[in-house]
Amino acid sequence: MHFLVIPGIIAAFSVAVICAALQLELSPAMIVGDSMQPRVFPILLMVINLVLTACLAFQYWTKSPEKIHSKGLQTWGSIALWLIFYPITVYIDMLIAIAVIMFAMCLLWGERRIHVAAALALTTPVVIFFLFDKALRVRFPRGLFTNWYYG
């Protein structure tokens, strides 16, 4: 039963977020327009999270995970990069922060081809931005890039 501890914690968190999102009131149509209600997105993410958690529990049940040894520099470097992510997001732009941190993370974890790391770091935020802006009609917080794009 020890294999259910981590999936249980993740599932409890997901259910708590779903319950909190269900407490949000529906926004009037004149405010939301054609986009989705604010509570739909966290519920959708947590349902996906619950499905993935069920897959994780099944994998733990079929084969016990091996002990993970710390990587040292990569682990602490990743933590440092995530701490750097916040000030870049607040003071510059979230999309630029995603690109910078993703590029640095690729190099930190051993990607030797700089053009591959740069391509990944540039295309991912662009795809995320247009997915949210065009498909979901959700705007990102204002920043350097978003001020230029939104006008």
Coordinates of N, CA and C in Angstrom, one line a residue:
M1 N 0.8 -1.2 0.0 CA 0.0 0.0 0.0 C 0.8 1.3 0.0
H2 N 2.2 1.2 0.3 CA 3.0 2.3 0.3 C 3.1 3.0 -1.1
F3 N 2.8 2.2 -2.1 CA 2.9 2.8 -3.5 C 1.7 3.8 -3.8
L4 N 0.7 3.8 -2.9 CA -0.4 4.7 -3.1 C -0.2 6.1 -2.4
V5 N 0.9 6.3 -1.7 CA 1.1 7.5 -0.9 C 1.2 8.7 -1.8
I6 N 2.1 8.7 -2.8 CA 2.3 9.8 -3.7 C 1.1 10.1 -4.6
P7 N 0.6 9.0 -5.2 CA -0.6 9.2 -6.0 C -1.8 9.7 -5.2
G8 N -1.9 9.3 -3.9 CA -2.9 9.7 -3.0 C -2.8 11.2 -2.7
I9 N -1.6 11.7 -2.5 CA -1.4 13.1 -2.2 C -1.8 13.9 -3.4
I10 N -1.3 13.5 -4.6 CA -1.6 14.2 -5.8 C -3.1 14.2 -6.1
A11 N -3.8 13.1 -5.9 CA -5.2 13.0 -6.1 C -6.0 13.9 -5.1
A12 N -5.5 13.9 -3.8 CA -6.2 14.8 -2.9 C -6.1 16.3 -3.2
F13 N -4.9 16.6 -3.7 CA -4.7 18.0 -4.1 C -5.6 18.4 -5.3
S14 N -5.7 17.4 -6.3 CA -6.5 17.7 -7.5 C -8.0 17.8 -7.1
V15 N -8.4 17.0 -6.2 CA -9.8 17.1 -5.8 C -10.1 18.4 -5.0
A16 N -9.1 18.8 -4.2 CA -9.2 20.1 -3.5 C -9.3 21.2 -4.5
V17 N -8.5 21.2 -5.5 CA -8.5 22.3 -6.5 C -9.9 22.3 -7.2
I18 N -10.4 21.1 -7.6 CA -11.7 21.0 -8.3 C -12.8 21.6 -7.4
C19 N -12.8 21.2 -6.1 CA -13.8 21.7 -5.1 C -13.7 23.2 -5.0
A20 N -12.5 23.8 -5.0 CA -12.3 25.2 -4.9 C -12.8 25.9 -6.2
A21 N -12.5 25.3 -7.3 CA -12.9 25.9 -8.6 C -14.4 25.8 -8.7
L22 N -15.1 24.8 -8.2 CA -16.5 24.8 -8.3 C -17.2 25.8 -7.4
Q23 N -16.5 26.4 -6.5 CA -17.0 27.5 -5.6 C -17.1 28.8 -6.4
L24 N -16.3 28.9 -7.5 CA -16.3 30.2 -8.2 C -17.6 30.4 -8.9
E25 N -18.1 31.7 -8.9 CA -19.3 32.0 -9.5 C -19.1 32.1 -11.0
L26 N -20.2 31.8 -11.8 CA -20.1 32.0 -13.2 C -20.1 33.4 -13.6
S27 N -19.2 33.8 -14.5 CA -19.1 35.1 -15.0 C -20.2 35.5 -16.0
P28 N -20.7 36.7 -16.0 CA -21.7 37.1 -17.0 C -21.1 37.0 -18.4
A29 N -22.0 36.7 -19.3 CA -21.6 36.6 -20.7 C -21.0 37.9 -21.3
M30 N -21.4 39.0 -20.8 CA -20.8 40.3 -21.3 C -19.4 40.4 -20.9
I31 N -19.0 39.8 -19.8 CA -17.6 39.9 -19.3 C -16.7 38.8 -20.0
V32 N -17.2 37.6 -20.0 CA -16.4 36.5 -20.6 C -16.5 36.5 -22.1
G33 N -17.6 36.9 -22.7 CA -17.7 36.8 -24.2 C -17.7 35.4 -24.7
D34 N -17.0 35.1 -25.7 CA -16.9 33.8 -26.3 C -16.0 32.9 -25.6
S35 N -15.2 33.3 -24.7 CA -14.2 32.5 -24.1 C -14.8 31.6 -23.0
M36 N -14.1 30.7 -22.4 CA -14.6 29.8 -21.4 C -14.7 30.5 -20.0
Q37 N -15.5 29.9 -19.2 CA -15.6 30.4 -17.8 C -14.3 30.2 -17.1
P38 N -14.0 31.1 -16.1 CA -12.8 31.0 -15.4 C -12.6 29.6 -14.6
R39 N -13.6 29.0 -14.2 CA -13.5 27.8 -13.4 C -13.3 26.5 -14.3
V40 N -13.5 26.6 -15.6 CA -13.4 25.4 -16.4 C -11.9 25.0 -16.6
F41 N -11.0 25.9 -16.7 CA -9.6 25.5 -17.0 C -9.0 24.8 -15.8
P42 N -9.1 25.3 -14.5 CA -8.5 24.5 -13.5 C -9.1 23.1 -13.3
I43 N -10.4 23.0 -13.5 CA -11.1 21.7 -13.4 C -10.6 20.8 -14.5
L44 N -10.5 21.3 -15.7 CA -9.9 20.5 -16.8 C -8.5 20.0 -16.5
L45 N -7.7 20.9 -16.0 CA -6.3 20.4 -15.7 C -6.3 19.4 -14.6
M46 N -7.1 19.6 -13.6 CA -7.1 18.6 -12.5 C -7.7 17.3 -12.9
V47 N -8.7 17.2 -13.8 CA -9.2 16.0 -14.3 C -8.1 15.2 -15.1
I48 N -7.3 16.0 -15.9 CA -6.2 15.4 -16.6 C -5.2 14.9 -15.6
N49 N -5.0 15.7 -14.5 CA -4.0 15.3 -13.4 C -4.5 14.0 -12.8
L50 N -5.8 13.9 -12.5 CA -6.3 12.6 -11.9 C -6.1 11.4 -12.8
V51 N -6.3 11.6 -14.1 CA -6.1 10.5 -15.0 C -4.7 10.0 -15.0
L52 N -3.7 11.0 -15.1 CA -2.3 10.7 -15.0 C -1.9 10.1 -13.7
T53 N -2.6 10.5 -12.6 CA -2.3 10.0 -11.3 C -2.7 8.5 -11.2
A54 N -3.9 8.2 -11.8 CA -4.3 6.8 -11.9 C -3.3 5.9 -12.7
C55 N -2.8 6.5 -13.8 CA -1.7 5.8 -14.5 C -0.5 5.6 -13.6
L56 N -0.1 6.6 -12.9 CA 1.1 6.5 -12.0 C 0.8 5.4 -10.9
A57 N -0.4 5.4 -10.3 CA -0.7 4.4 -9.3 C -0.6 3.0 -9.9
F58 N -1.1 2.8 -11.2 CA -1.1 1.5 -11.8 C 0.4 1.1 -12.1
Q59 N 1.2 2.0 -12.5 CA 2.6 1.7 -12.8 C 3.3 1.3 -11.5
Y60 N 3.0 2.0 -10.4 CA 3.6 1.7 -9.1 C 3.1 0.3 -8.6
W61 N 1.9 0.0 -9.0 CA 1.3 -1.3 -8.5 C 2.0 -2.5 -9.3
T62 N 2.2 -2.3 -10.6 CA 2.8 -3.3 -11.5 C 4.3 -3.5 -11.2
K63 N 5.0 -2.4 -11.1 CA 6.4 -2.5 -10.9 C 6.9 -1.4 -9.9
S64 N 7.5 -1.8 -8.8 CA 7.9 -0.9 -7.8 C 9.1 0.0 -8.3
P65 N 9.0 1.3 -8.1 CA 10.1 2.2 -8.6 C 11.4 2.0 -8.0
E66 N 12.5 2.2 -8.7 CA 13.8 2.0 -8.2 C 14.2 3.3 -7.4
K67 N 15.2 3.1 -6.5 CA 15.6 4.3 -5.8 C 16.3 5.3 -6.7
I68 N 16.0 6.5 -6.5 CA 16.5 7.6 -7.3 C 17.7 8.2 -6.6
H69 N 18.8 8.3 -7.3 CA 20.0 8.9 -6.8 C 20.1 10.4 -7.3
S70 N 20.5 11.3 -6.4 CA 20.5 12.7 -6.7 C 21.5 13.0 -7.8
K71 N 21.2 13.9 -8.7 CA 22.1 14.2 -9.7 C 23.1 15.3 -9.3
G72 N 22.9 16.0 -8.2 CA 23.8 17.0 -7.7 C 23.6 18.3 -8.4
L73 N 24.5 18.7 -9.3 CA 24.5 20.0 -10.0 C 23.2 20.2 -10.8
Q74 N 22.7 19.2 -11.5 CA 21.5 19.4 -12.3 C 20.3 19.7 -11.4
T75 N 20.2 19.0 -10.2 CA 19.1 19.2 -9.3 C 19.1 20.6 -8.7
W76 N 20.2 21.0 -8.2 CA 20.3 22.3 -7.5 C 20.3 23.4 -8.5
G77 N 20.8 23.2 -9.7 CA 20.7 24.2 -10.8 C 19.3 24.4 -11.2
S78 N 18.5 23.3 -11.3 CA 17.1 23.4 -11.7 C 16.3 24.2 -10.7
I79 N 16.6 23.9 -9.4 CA 15.9 24.7 -8.3 C 16.3 26.2 -8.4
A80 N 17.6 26.5 -8.7 CA 18.0 27.9 -8.8 C 17.3 28.5 -10.0
L81 N 17.2 27.8 -11.1 CA 16.5 28.4 -12.3 C 15.1 28.7 -12.0
W82 N 14.4 27.8 -11.3 CA 13.0 28.1 -11.0 C 12.9 29.2 -10.0
L83 N 13.9 29.5 -9.2 CA 13.8 30.6 -8.3 C 14.1 31.9 -9.1
I84 N 14.9 31.8 -10.2 CA 15.1 32.9 -11.1 C 13.9 33.2 -12.0
F85 N 13.1 32.2 -12.2 CA 11.9 32.3 -13.1 C 11.0 33.4 -12.6
Y86 N 10.8 33.4 -11.3 CA 9.8 34.3 -10.7 C 10.1 35.8 -11.0
P87 N 11.4 36.3 -10.7 CA 11.6 37.7 -10.9 C 11.6 38.0 -12.4
I88 N 12.0 37.1 -13.3 CA 12.0 37.4 -14.7 C 10.5 37.6 -15.1
T89 N 9.6 36.7 -14.6 CA 8.2 36.8 -14.9 C 7.6 38.1 -14.4
V90 N 7.9 38.5 -13.2 CA 7.3 39.7 -12.6 C 7.8 40.9 -13.3
Y91 N 9.1 41.0 -13.5 CA 9.7 42.3 -13.9 C 9.9 42.4 -15.4
I92 N 9.9 41.3 -16.2 CA 10.1 41.4 -17.6 C 8.9 40.9 -18.4
D93 N 8.8 39.6 -18.4 CA 7.6 39.0 -19.1 C 7.6 37.5 -18.9
M94 N 6.4 36.9 -18.7 CA 6.4 35.4 -18.4 C 6.8 34.6 -19.6
L95 N 6.5 35.0 -20.8 CA 6.9 34.2 -22.0 C 8.4 34.3 -22.2
I96 N 9.0 35.4 -22.0 CA 10.5 35.5 -22.1 C 11.1 34.7 -21.0
A97 N 10.5 34.7 -19.8 CA 11.0 33.9 -18.7 C 11.0 32.4 -19.0
I98 N 9.9 31.9 -19.7 CA 9.8 30.5 -20.1 C 10.9 30.2 -21.0
A99 N 11.1 31.1 -22.0 CA 12.2 30.8 -23.0 C 13.6 30.8 -22.4
V100 N 13.9 31.7 -21.5 CA 15.2 31.8 -20.9 C 15.5 30.6 -20.0
I101 N 14.5 30.3 -19.2 CA 14.7 29.2 -18.2 C 14.7 27.9 -19.0
M102 N 13.9 27.7 -20.0 CA 13.9 26.5 -20.8 C 15.3 26.3 -21.5
F103 N 15.8 27.3 -22.1 CA 17.1 27.3 -22.7 C 18.2 26.9 -21.7
A104 N 18.2 27.6 -20.6 CA 19.2 27.3 -19.5 C 19.1 25.9 -19.0
M105 N 17.8 25.4 -18.8 CA 17.6 24.1 -18.3 C 18.1 23.0 -19.3
C106 N 17.9 23.2 -20.6 CA 18.4 22.3 -21.6 C 19.9 22.2 -21.5
L107 N 20.6 23.3 -21.4 CA 22.0 23.3 -21.3 C 22.5 22.6 -20.0
L108 N 21.8 22.9 -18.9 CA 22.1 22.4 -17.6 C 22.0 20.9 -17.6
W109 N 21.0 20.3 -18.3 CA 20.8 18.9 -18.3 C 21.6 18.2 -19.4
G110 N 22.4 18.9 -20.1 CA 23.4 18.2 -21.0 C 23.1 18.3 -22.5
E111 N 22.2 19.1 -22.9 CA 22.0 19.3 -24.3 C 23.2 20.0 -24.9
R112 N 23.9 19.4 -25.9 CA 25.1 20.0 -26.4 C 24.8 20.8 -27.7
R113 N 23.7 20.5 -28.3 CA 23.4 21.3 -29.6 C 22.6 22.5 -29.2
I114 N 23.3 23.6 -29.2 CA 22.7 24.9 -28.8 C 21.5 25.3 -29.7
H115 N 21.6 24.9 -31.0 CA 20.5 25.3 -31.9 C 19.2 24.5 -31.5
V116 N 19.4 23.3 -31.0 CA 18.2 22.5 -30.6 C 17.6 23.1 -29.3
A117 N 18.5 23.4 -28.4 CA 18.0 24.1 -27.1 C 17.3 25.4 -27.4
A118 N 17.9 26.2 -28.3 CA 17.3 27.5 -28.7 C 15.9 27.3 -29.4
A119 N 15.9 26.3 -30.3 CA 14.6 26.1 -31.0 C 13.5 25.7 -30.1
L120 N 13.8 24.8 -29.1 CA 12.9 24.3 -28.2 C 12.4 25.5 -27.3
A121 N 13.4 26.3 -26.8 CA 13.1 27.4 -25.9 C 12.3 28.5 -26.6
L122 N 12.4 28.6 -27.9 CA 11.7 29.7 -28.6 C 10.3 29.2 -29.0
T123 N 10.2 28.0 -29.5 CA 8.9 27.5 -30.1 C 7.9 27.2 -29.0
T124 N 8.4 26.7 -27.9 CA 7.4 26.3 -26.8 C 6.6 27.5 -26.3
P125 N 7.2 28.6 -25.9 CA 6.4 29.8 -25.4 C 5.5 30.3 -26.5
V126 N 6.0 30.3 -27.8 CA 5.2 30.8 -28.9 C 3.9 30.0 -29.0
V127 N 4.1 28.7 -29.0 CA 3.0 27.8 -29.2 C 2.0 27.9 -28.0
I128 N 2.6 28.0 -26.8 CA 1.7 28.2 -25.6 C 0.9 29.5 -25.7
F129 N 1.6 30.6 -26.1 CA 1.0 31.9 -26.2 C -0.2 31.8 -27.2
F130 N 0.1 31.3 -28.4 CA -1.0 31.3 -29.4 C -2.1 30.3 -29.1
L131 N -1.8 29.2 -28.4 CA -2.8 28.3 -27.9 C -3.8 29.0 -27.0
F132 N -3.2 29.7 -26.0 CA -4.0 30.4 -25.0 C -4.7 31.6 -25.6
D133 N -4.0 32.4 -26.5 CA -4.6 33.6 -27.0 C -5.7 33.3 -28.1
K134 N -5.4 32.4 -29.0 CA -6.3 32.2 -30.1 C -7.4 31.1 -29.8
A135 N -6.9 30.0 -29.3 CA -7.8 28.8 -29.1 C -8.7 29.0 -27.8
L136 N -8.0 29.3 -26.7 CA -8.7 29.4 -25.4 C -9.2 30.8 -25.1
R137 N -8.7 31.8 -25.9 CA -9.0 33.2 -25.7 C -8.7 33.7 -24.3
V138 N -7.6 33.3 -23.7 CA -7.2 33.7 -22.4 C -5.9 34.6 -22.6
R139 N -5.9 35.8 -22.0 CA -4.8 36.7 -22.2 C -3.7 36.4 -21.0
F140 N -2.5 36.6 -21.4 CA -1.4 36.5 -20.5 C -1.2 37.8 -19.7
P141 N -0.6 37.8 -18.6 CA -0.4 39.1 -17.9 C 0.6 40.0 -18.7
R142 N 0.4 41.3 -18.5 CA 1.2 42.2 -19.2 C 2.7 42.1 -18.9
G143 N 3.5 42.3 -20.0 CA 4.9 42.2 -19.9 C 5.5 42.8 -21.1
L144 N 6.8 42.6 -21.3 CA 7.5 43.2 -22.5 C 6.9 42.7 -23.8
F145 N 6.8 41.4 -24.0 CA 6.3 40.9 -25.2 C 4.7 41.1 -25.3
T146 N 4.0 40.8 -24.3 CA 2.6 40.9 -24.3 C 2.1 42.4 -24.5
N147 N 2.8 43.3 -24.0 CA 2.5 44.7 -24.2 C 2.6 45.1 -25.7
W148 N 3.7 44.5 -26.3 CA 3.9 44.8 -27.7 C 2.8 44.1 -28.6
Y149 N 2.5 42.9 -28.2 CA 1.5 42.1 -29.0 C 0.1 42.7 -28.8
Y150 N -0.3 42.9 -27.6 CA -1.7 43.4 -27.3 C -1.9 44.9 -27.6
G151 N -0.8 45.6 -27.7 CA -0.9 47.0 -28.1 C -1.1 47.9 -26.9

